[in-house]
Short mmCIF file of C-alpha atoms in Angstrom, two decimals:
data_model
loop_
_atom_site.label_atom_id
_atom_site.label_comp_id
_atom_site.label_asym_id
_atom_site.label_seq_id
_atom_site.Cartn_x
_atom_site.Cartn_y
_atom_site.Cartn_z
CA UNK A 1243 -59.78 6.81 -132.77
CA UNK A 1244 -59.95 9.28 -129.88
CA UNK A 1245 -63.70 8.68 -129.49
CA UNK A 1246 -63.09 4.90 -129.38
CA UNK A 1247 -60.50 5.33 -126.65
CA UNK A 1248 -62.84 7.59 -124.69
CA UNK A 1249 -65.62 4.99 -125.02
CA UNK A 1250 -63.28 2.20 -123.90
CA UNK A 1251 -62.24 4.33 -120.95
CA UNK A 1252 -65.86 4.97 -119.95
CA UNK A 1253 -66.69 1.26 -120.24
CA UNK A 1254 -63.67 0.40 -118.09
CA UNK A 1255 -64.81 2.95 -115.49
CA UNK A 1256 -68.30 1.43 -115.41
CA UNK A 1257 -66.91 -2.12 -115.10
CA UNK A 1258 -64.62 -0.95 -112.31
CA UNK A 1259 -67.47 0.76 -110.48
CA UNK A 1260 -69.67 -2.32 -110.82
CA UNK A 1261 -66.96 -4.62 -109.49
CA UNK A 1262 -66.19 -2.21 -106.67
CA UNK A 1263 -69.87 -2.00 -105.77
CA UNK A 1264 -70.15 -5.78 -105.67
CA UNK A 1265 -67.14 -6.11 -103.37
CA UNK A 1266 -68.20 -3.25 -101.10
CA UNK A 1267 -71.60 -4.78 -100.50
CA UNK A 1268 -70.38 -8.37 -100.15
CA UNK A 1269 -69.34 -7.97 -96.51
CA UNK A 1270 -71.30 -6.26 -93.76
CA UNK A 1271 -68.52 -6.19 -91.12
CA UNK A 1272 -67.58 -2.57 -90.46
CA UNK A 1273 -63.80 -2.93 -90.50
CA UNK A 1274 -63.77 -4.85 -93.77
CA UNK A 1275 -66.27 -2.45 -95.34
CA UNK A 1276 -64.02 0.51 -94.56
CA UNK A 1277 -60.89 -1.25 -95.83
CA UNK A 1278 -62.68 -2.28 -99.04
CA UNK A 1279 -63.95 1.24 -99.64
CA UNK A 1280 -60.50 2.72 -99.24
CA UNK A 1281 -58.62 0.11 -101.27
CA UNK A 1282 -61.05 0.37 -104.18
CA UNK A 1283 -60.84 4.16 -104.25
CA UNK A 1284 -57.03 4.30 -104.08
CA UNK A 1285 -56.58 1.70 -106.82
CA UNK A 1286 -59.20 3.10 -109.17
CA UNK A 1287 -58.03 6.71 -108.99
CA UNK A 1288 -54.32 5.84 -108.90
CA UNK A 1289 -53.43 7.57 -105.64
CA UNK A 1290 -50.29 7.05 -103.57
CA UNK A 1291 -52.24 6.93 -100.31
CA UNK A 1292 -55.68 7.46 -98.85
CA UNK A 1293 -57.57 7.95 -95.61
CA UNK A 1294 -61.18 7.23 -94.79
CA UNK A 1295 -62.64 9.49 -92.13
CA UNK A 1296 -65.82 8.64 -90.22
CA UNK A 1297 -67.90 11.27 -88.46
CA UNK A 1298 -68.78 10.70 -84.82
CA UNK A 1299 -71.70 13.06 -84.25
CA UNK A 1300 -71.96 12.32 -80.53
CA UNK A 1301 -68.36 13.33 -79.82
CA UNK A 1302 -68.23 15.96 -82.59
CA UNK A 1303 -65.04 14.42 -84.00
CA UNK A 1304 -63.78 12.91 -87.25
CA UNK A 1305 -61.73 9.72 -86.88
CA UNK A 1306 -59.34 8.07 -89.34
CA UNK A 1307 -61.04 4.66 -89.52
CA UNK A 1308 -58.98 3.23 -92.40
CA UNK A 1309 -55.72 4.23 -94.03
CA UNK A 1310 -53.65 3.04 -96.98
CA UNK A 1311 -50.10 4.01 -97.86
CA UNK A 1312 -46.59 4.15 -96.37
CA UNK A 1313 -47.69 5.92 -93.18
CA UNK A 1314 -51.01 4.13 -92.70
CA UNK A 1315 -50.32 2.75 -89.17
CA UNK A 1316 -49.49 6.25 -87.89
CA UNK A 1317 -52.63 7.78 -89.37
CA UNK A 1318 -55.12 5.23 -88.05
CA UNK A 1319 -57.21 6.46 -85.13
CA UNK A 1320 -56.08 10.11 -85.47
CA UNK A 1321 -59.02 12.32 -84.53
CA UNK A 1322 -59.84 15.78 -85.85
CA UNK A 1323 -62.43 18.22 -84.63
CA UNK A 1324 -65.66 18.10 -86.61
CA UNK A 1325 -64.82 21.29 -88.56
CA UNK A 1326 -61.04 20.83 -88.74
CA UNK A 1327 -59.09 20.72 -91.97
CA UNK A 1328 -60.18 20.11 -95.53
CA UNK A 1329 -61.94 16.91 -94.49
CA UNK A 1330 -63.95 18.85 -91.92
CA UNK A 1331 -64.97 21.39 -94.53
CA UNK A 1332 -66.05 18.68 -97.00
CA UNK A 1333 -68.09 16.91 -94.32
CA UNK A 1334 -69.65 20.22 -93.30
CA UNK A 1335 -70.56 21.34 -96.83
CA UNK A 1336 -71.12 17.94 -98.44
CA UNK A 1337 -69.15 19.12 -101.48
CA UNK A 1338 -66.11 17.38 -102.97
CA UNK A 1339 -62.82 19.24 -103.37
CA UNK A 1340 -59.87 18.79 -105.71
CA UNK A 1341 -56.75 20.59 -104.46
CA UNK A 1342 -53.56 20.72 -106.50
CA UNK A 1343 -51.33 22.08 -103.71
CA UNK A 1344 -52.52 21.55 -100.15
CA UNK A 1345 -49.77 23.79 -98.74
CA UNK A 1346 -51.50 26.80 -100.30
CA UNK A 1347 -54.96 25.88 -98.99
CA UNK A 1348 -56.02 27.76 -95.83
CA UNK A 1349 -58.13 24.83 -94.63
CA UNK A 1350 -55.28 22.30 -94.71
CA UNK A 1351 -54.73 20.59 -91.31
CA UNK A 1352 -51.05 19.73 -91.55
CA UNK A 1353 -50.88 18.06 -88.13
CA UNK A 1354 -51.86 14.75 -89.77
CA UNK A 1355 -48.71 14.90 -91.91
CA UNK A 1356 -46.66 15.93 -88.87
CA UNK A 1357 -47.99 12.94 -86.93
CA UNK A 1358 -47.37 10.42 -89.71
CA UNK A 1359 -44.34 11.77 -91.53
CA UNK A 1360 -46.21 11.56 -94.84
CA UNK A 1361 -45.93 14.50 -97.26
CA UNK A 1362 -49.24 15.40 -98.90
CA UNK A 1363 -48.99 17.37 -102.14
CA UNK A 1364 -52.26 17.05 -104.03
CA UNK A 1365 -55.58 15.74 -102.81
CA UNK A 1366 -59.12 14.72 -103.66
CA UNK A 1367 -61.61 14.80 -100.77
CA UNK A 1368 -65.12 13.47 -101.35
CA UNK A 1369 -68.00 13.20 -98.86
CA UNK A 1370 -69.63 9.88 -98.02
CA UNK A 1371 -73.32 10.73 -97.89
CA UNK A 1372 -76.61 8.82 -97.93
CA UNK A 1373 -79.94 10.62 -98.36
CA UNK A 1374 -78.36 13.95 -97.53
CA UNK A 1375 -76.70 12.59 -94.38
CA UNK A 1376 -72.89 12.87 -94.43
CA UNK A 1377 -71.27 9.88 -92.71
CA UNK A 1378 -67.66 10.85 -93.33
CA UNK A 1379 -65.24 11.61 -96.13
CA UNK A 1380 -62.50 9.97 -98.13
CA UNK A 1381 -59.22 11.59 -99.03
CA UNK A 1382 -57.03 10.40 -101.89
CA UNK A 1383 -53.49 11.73 -101.70
CA UNK A 1384 -50.79 12.36 -104.34
CA UNK A 1385 -51.61 11.16 -107.84
CA UNK A 1386 -49.15 8.53 -109.04
CA UNK A 1387 -47.03 9.08 -112.15
CA UNK A 1388 -48.34 12.59 -112.85
CA UNK A 1389 -48.46 15.74 -110.76
CA UNK A 1390 -52.16 16.34 -110.27
CA UNK A 1391 -55.51 14.60 -110.09
CA UNK A 1392 -57.91 15.36 -112.95
CA UNK A 1393 -61.57 16.29 -113.10
CA UNK A 1394 -62.16 12.77 -114.41
CA UNK A 1395 -60.54 11.40 -111.22
CA UNK A 1396 -62.83 13.41 -108.99
CA UNK A 1397 -65.91 12.39 -111.03
CA UNK A 1398 -64.93 8.75 -110.64
CA UNK A 1399 -64.25 9.22 -106.92
CA UNK A 1400 -67.64 10.85 -106.36
CA UNK A 1401 -69.42 8.05 -108.24
CA UNK A 1402 -67.70 5.37 -106.18
CA UNK A 1403 -68.22 7.37 -102.99
CA UNK A 1404 -71.98 7.12 -103.49
CA UNK A 1405 -71.71 3.32 -103.52
CA UNK A 1406 -69.25 3.39 -100.64
CA UNK A 1407 -71.49 5.56 -98.48
CA UNK A 1408 -74.37 3.12 -98.91
CA UNK A 1409 -72.14 0.22 -97.88
CA UNK A 1410 -70.92 2.20 -94.86
CA UNK A 1411 -74.48 3.14 -93.92
CA UNK A 1412 -75.62 -0.49 -94.13
CA UNK A 1413 -72.69 -1.59 -92.01
CA UNK A 1414 -73.37 1.07 -89.37
CA UNK A 1415 -77.02 0.03 -89.24
CA UNK A 1416 -75.96 -3.60 -88.87
CA UNK A 1417 -73.64 -2.70 -85.99
CA UNK A 1418 -76.41 -0.77 -84.25
CA UNK A 1419 -78.80 -3.71 -84.63
CA UNK A 1420 -76.16 -6.09 -83.28
CA UNK A 1421 -75.60 -3.89 -80.22
CA UNK A 1422 -79.35 -3.65 -79.68
CA UNK A 1423 -79.72 -7.44 -79.99
CA UNK A 1424 -76.92 -8.10 -77.51
CA UNK A 1425 -78.41 -5.59 -75.08
CA UNK A 1426 -81.81 -7.30 -75.32
CA UNK A 1427 -80.26 -10.74 -74.83
CA UNK A 1428 -78.36 -9.54 -71.75
CA UNK A 1429 -81.51 -8.02 -70.31
CA UNK A 1430 -83.43 -11.24 -70.94
CA UNK A 1431 -80.68 -13.27 -69.25
CA UNK A 1432 -80.70 -10.98 -66.21
CA UNK A 1433 -84.48 -11.21 -65.88
CA UNK A 1434 -84.26 -14.99 -66.11
CA UNK A 1435 -81.47 -15.23 -63.51
CA UNK A 1436 -83.37 -12.90 -61.17
CA UNK A 1437 -86.03 -15.59 -60.66
CA UNK A 1438 -83.58 -17.42 -58.40
CA UNK A 1439 -81.37 -15.34 -56.05
CA UNK A 1440 -78.81 -18.15 -56.00
CA UNK A 1441 -78.28 -17.98 -59.76
CA UNK A 1442 -78.02 -14.20 -60.10
CA UNK A 1443 -75.46 -13.40 -62.79
CA UNK A 1444 -75.15 -17.05 -63.83
CA UNK A 1445 -75.81 -16.50 -67.54
CA UNK A 1446 -73.36 -13.58 -67.79
CA UNK A 1447 -70.64 -15.58 -66.02
CA UNK A 1448 -71.19 -18.65 -68.20
CA UNK A 1449 -71.07 -16.45 -71.32
CA UNK A 1450 -67.86 -14.82 -70.09
CA UNK A 1451 -66.17 -18.16 -69.33
CA UNK A 1452 -67.32 -19.60 -72.67
CA UNK A 1453 -65.89 -16.59 -74.51
CA UNK A 1454 -62.53 -16.96 -72.77
CA UNK A 1455 -62.42 -20.65 -73.70
CA UNK A 1456 -63.29 -19.88 -77.33
CA UNK A 1457 -60.56 -17.26 -77.57
CA UNK A 1458 -58.06 -19.68 -76.02
CA UNK A 1459 -59.06 -22.32 -78.58
CA UNK A 1460 -58.48 -19.82 -81.39
CA UNK A 1461 -62.05 -19.43 -82.64
CA UNK A 1462 -62.47 -16.45 -84.95
CA UNK A 1463 -64.19 -13.22 -83.90
CA UNK A 1464 -67.51 -14.11 -85.54
CA UNK A 1465 -67.70 -17.49 -83.79
CA UNK A 1466 -66.75 -15.88 -80.47
CA UNK A 1467 -69.57 -13.37 -80.91
CA UNK A 1468 -72.12 -16.06 -81.77
CA UNK A 1469 -70.97 -18.27 -78.88
CA UNK A 1470 -71.25 -15.39 -76.41
CA UNK A 1471 -74.85 -14.72 -77.42
CA UNK A 1472 -75.72 -18.42 -77.39
CA UNK A 1473 -74.20 -18.79 -73.92
CA UNK A 1474 -76.26 -15.89 -72.58
CA UNK A 1475 -79.39 -17.72 -73.76
CA UNK A 1476 -78.40 -21.26 -72.76
CA UNK A 1477 -80.83 -21.42 -69.80
CA UNK A 1478 -83.74 -19.53 -71.36
CA UNK A 1479 -85.87 -22.66 -71.10
CA UNK A 1480 -85.96 -22.28 -67.32
CA UNK A 1481 -88.62 -19.65 -67.89
CA UNK A 1482 -90.96 -22.61 -68.35
CA UNK A 1483 -90.03 -24.31 -65.06
CA UNK A 1484 -92.31 -23.61 -62.05
CA UNK A 1485 -90.81 -21.47 -59.28
CA UNK A 1486 -91.42 -24.08 -56.58
CA UNK A 1487 -89.11 -26.47 -58.45
CA UNK A 1488 -86.61 -23.93 -59.75
CA UNK A 1489 -86.14 -22.27 -56.33
CA UNK A 1490 -86.44 -25.37 -54.15
CA UNK A 1491 -83.76 -25.10 -51.43
CA UNK A 1492 -83.33 -28.84 -50.91
CA UNK A 1493 -82.61 -31.76 -53.19
CA UNK A 1494 -85.04 -32.44 -56.01
CA UNK A 1495 -87.19 -35.53 -56.30
CA UNK A 1496 -86.85 -37.69 -59.41
CA UNK A 1497 -90.02 -36.13 -60.83
CA UNK A 1498 -88.77 -32.59 -60.12
CA UNK A 1499 -85.39 -33.33 -61.68
CA UNK A 1500 -87.16 -34.71 -64.76
CA UNK A 1501 -89.06 -31.41 -64.98
CA UNK A 1502 -85.83 -29.40 -64.61
CA UNK A 1503 -84.23 -31.36 -67.44
CA UNK A 1504 -87.00 -30.19 -69.74
CA UNK A 1505 -85.54 -26.66 -69.69
CA UNK A 1506 -83.20 -27.70 -72.51
CA UNK A 1507 -86.08 -28.70 -74.79
CA UNK A 1508 -88.21 -25.73 -73.74
CA UNK A 1509 -85.30 -23.36 -74.44
CA UNK A 1510 -84.68 -24.81 -77.90
CA UNK A 1511 -88.39 -24.49 -78.72
CA UNK A 1512 -88.49 -20.86 -77.58
CA UNK A 1513 -85.43 -19.94 -79.66
CA UNK A 1514 -86.80 -21.86 -82.66
CA UNK A 1515 -89.64 -19.34 -82.85
CA UNK A 1516 -87.28 -16.35 -83.07
CA UNK A 1517 -86.47 -14.71 -86.41
CA UNK A 1518 -84.37 -14.87 -88.47
CA UNK A 1519 -84.18 -18.62 -87.85
CA UNK A 1520 -80.78 -19.06 -89.50
CA UNK A 1521 -79.27 -16.60 -87.03
CA UNK A 1522 -80.54 -18.66 -84.08
CA UNK A 1523 -79.26 -22.10 -85.17
CA UNK A 1524 -76.28 -22.24 -82.82
CA UNK A 1525 -78.19 -20.71 -79.91
CA UNK A 1526 -80.88 -23.40 -80.37
CA UNK A 1527 -78.27 -26.18 -80.42
CA UNK A 1528 -76.56 -24.76 -77.33
CA UNK A 1529 -79.77 -24.42 -75.33
CA UNK A 1530 -80.76 -27.96 -76.26
CA UNK A 1531 -77.42 -29.75 -75.79
CA UNK A 1532 -75.37 -27.96 -73.09
CA UNK A 1533 -76.20 -30.76 -70.61
CA UNK A 1534 -75.13 -33.54 -72.98
CA UNK A 1535 -71.98 -35.31 -71.81
CA UNK A 1536 -69.08 -36.78 -73.74
CA UNK A 1537 -69.76 -40.35 -72.60
CA UNK A 1538 -73.45 -40.18 -73.55
CA UNK A 1539 -74.80 -39.90 -70.00
CA UNK A 1540 -76.20 -36.38 -70.43
CA UNK A 1541 -79.61 -35.15 -71.51
CA UNK A 1542 -81.99 -34.70 -73.28
CA UNK A 1543 -80.87 -37.05 -76.09
CA UNK A 1544 -77.84 -38.87 -74.71
CA UNK A 1545 -75.50 -37.55 -77.39
CA UNK A 1546 -71.85 -38.56 -77.16
CA UNK A 1547 -68.49 -37.23 -78.36
CA UNK A 1548 -68.59 -35.09 -81.49
CA UNK A 1549 -72.35 -35.60 -81.78
CA UNK A 1550 -72.54 -32.75 -79.26
CA UNK A 1551 -72.19 -29.38 -81.04
CA UNK A 1552 -68.95 -27.51 -80.22
CA UNK A 1553 -70.74 -24.50 -78.71
CA UNK A 1554 -72.75 -26.80 -76.43
CA UNK A 1555 -69.56 -28.59 -75.33
CA UNK A 1556 -67.92 -25.26 -74.46
CA UNK A 1557 -70.97 -23.91 -72.64
CA UNK A 1558 -71.32 -27.26 -70.85
CA UNK A 1559 -67.88 -26.82 -69.30
CA UNK A 1560 -68.49 -23.16 -68.42
CA UNK A 1561 -71.93 -23.96 -66.99
CA UNK A 1562 -70.67 -26.85 -64.84
CA UNK A 1563 -67.80 -24.74 -63.50
CA UNK A 1564 -70.11 -21.89 -62.48
CA UNK A 1565 -72.57 -24.31 -60.87
CA UNK A 1566 -69.75 -25.87 -58.83
CA UNK A 1567 -68.22 -22.57 -57.72
CA UNK A 1568 -71.37 -20.61 -56.90
CA UNK A 1569 -72.97 -20.71 -53.45
CA UNK A 1570 -76.41 -22.33 -53.37
CA UNK A 1571 -78.92 -22.96 -50.57
CA UNK A 1572 -77.53 -26.47 -50.22
CA UNK A 1573 -73.84 -25.74 -50.92
CA UNK A 1574 -71.35 -22.96 -50.23
CA UNK A 1575 -69.65 -23.64 -53.56
CA UNK A 1576 -66.14 -24.83 -54.39
CA UNK A 1577 -63.10 -22.63 -54.78
CA UNK A 1578 -62.08 -21.90 -58.37
CA UNK A 1579 -59.06 -24.19 -57.91
CA UNK A 1580 -61.19 -27.11 -56.74
CA UNK A 1581 -63.67 -26.43 -59.54
CA UNK A 1582 -60.85 -26.64 -62.05
CA UNK A 1583 -59.59 -29.87 -60.53
CA UNK A 1584 -63.08 -31.37 -60.80
CA UNK A 1585 -63.28 -30.44 -64.50
CA UNK A 1586 -59.88 -32.05 -65.06
CA UNK A 1587 -61.03 -35.19 -63.22
CA UNK A 1588 -63.99 -35.44 -65.58
CA UNK A 1589 -62.16 -34.67 -68.82
CA UNK A 1590 -62.60 -37.30 -71.55
CA UNK A 1591 -65.59 -38.78 -69.69
CA UNK A 1592 -68.06 -35.94 -69.16
CA UNK A 1593 -66.24 -33.04 -70.84
CA UNK A 1594 -64.18 -32.46 -73.99
CA UNK A 1595 -60.52 -32.64 -72.96
CA UNK A 1596 -59.39 -29.79 -75.26
CA UNK A 1597 -62.03 -27.48 -73.80
CA UNK A 1598 -61.21 -28.45 -70.21
CA UNK A 1599 -57.48 -28.02 -70.84
CA UNK A 1600 -58.06 -24.57 -72.35
CA UNK A 1601 -60.16 -23.40 -69.40
CA UNK A 1602 -57.91 -25.02 -66.78
CA UNK A 1603 -54.96 -23.30 -68.43
CA UNK A 1604 -56.71 -19.93 -68.17
CA UNK A 1605 -57.52 -20.50 -64.50
CA UNK A 1606 -53.98 -21.58 -63.64
CA UNK A 1607 -52.41 -18.71 -65.62
CA UNK A 1608 -54.05 -16.12 -63.35
CA UNK A 1609 -53.59 -18.23 -60.21
CA UNK A 1610 -57.40 -18.58 -60.02
CA UNK A 1611 -57.82 -14.82 -59.65
CA UNK A 1612 -60.54 -14.43 -62.29
CA UNK A 1613 -61.00 -10.72 -61.61
CA UNK A 1614 -57.39 -10.24 -62.66
CA UNK A 1615 -57.86 -12.24 -65.86
CA UNK A 1616 -61.08 -10.40 -66.63
CA UNK A 1617 -59.31 -7.07 -66.25
CA UNK A 1618 -56.69 -8.19 -68.76
CA UNK A 1619 -59.23 -9.46 -71.28
CA UNK A 1620 -61.80 -6.67 -70.99
CA UNK A 1621 -65.18 -6.94 -69.34
CA UNK A 1622 -67.47 -9.05 -71.47
CA UNK A 1623 -67.92 -9.13 -75.22
CA UNK A 1624 -68.35 -5.76 -76.90
CA UNK A 1625 -69.86 -5.53 -80.36
#
């Protein structure tokens, strides 16, 4: 009978580990990965609380990146020195520790309890390591129902920690790739804008305005991120327009304007050749359709209303506003207030009224002092 119960227990542990592994690897976003890791560990081991610590090698610190329990909000973002406390020792040695009474342990950093008001009695601390590289550690605090954690608890925690560390590693790699991608896109946009001294900074400003509009409209963080990148690339097709047309100081002839309009198609074609293709879908649509207009008078395809993708409608408003308010060889540019009034005049004909209202509301809220609004929102989109 005892052997049967032990076997059932082992099977339940394996099922739990498998389910935890599936959930941990189902989402690549860092914050959700950390929360999933912690929640799975606390529930499986039966702890009262838990903290997930992530090592920052550059700053030589350990930061509480996720916390669960009654004092979780007070623990989040606490930083320890790299070698401080039990967590520092576990990260340094790469070896798990089971401690029945933390008050008697010489490595215990009690300032975390002092900061949060939580009382830690017993603890399991396991490293999160991939290929010998320690990324952080996870602490499980105060076993529920009984006094101490068992050796079985620590074995289970170590097994799950191996899965958790891989998920954390993948998420960190994803974040690094995203930052690298955004940096490359920004550099490309700056190189493109530099071809014409009158459009310097245009792509960054359009991306910034588009992001503000998206946030005002309540788009989620992922959509805001994708829109920001798409907006940075909206004019990439101008790389295929000759300098004598692109930088012409006077008005364009009909033939020259027809050539300029091709930048939307050229941009979509360029982005269509980038991999992975599914990640470029919205950037392609935005490059192609940001000059389409609500009443069907835009280009290149004369789309109308909701036929125009949402990102393209947002970027279209941001792009038109920057064009109106930036000095050119043939125009000194409107004030931000007059630019806003022109967008409002054209709402429901050229531009989506909800998008115009959102942007006009932003402009009015800061009395057209965009530097002030930018300071409040933070400078640009940070991955």
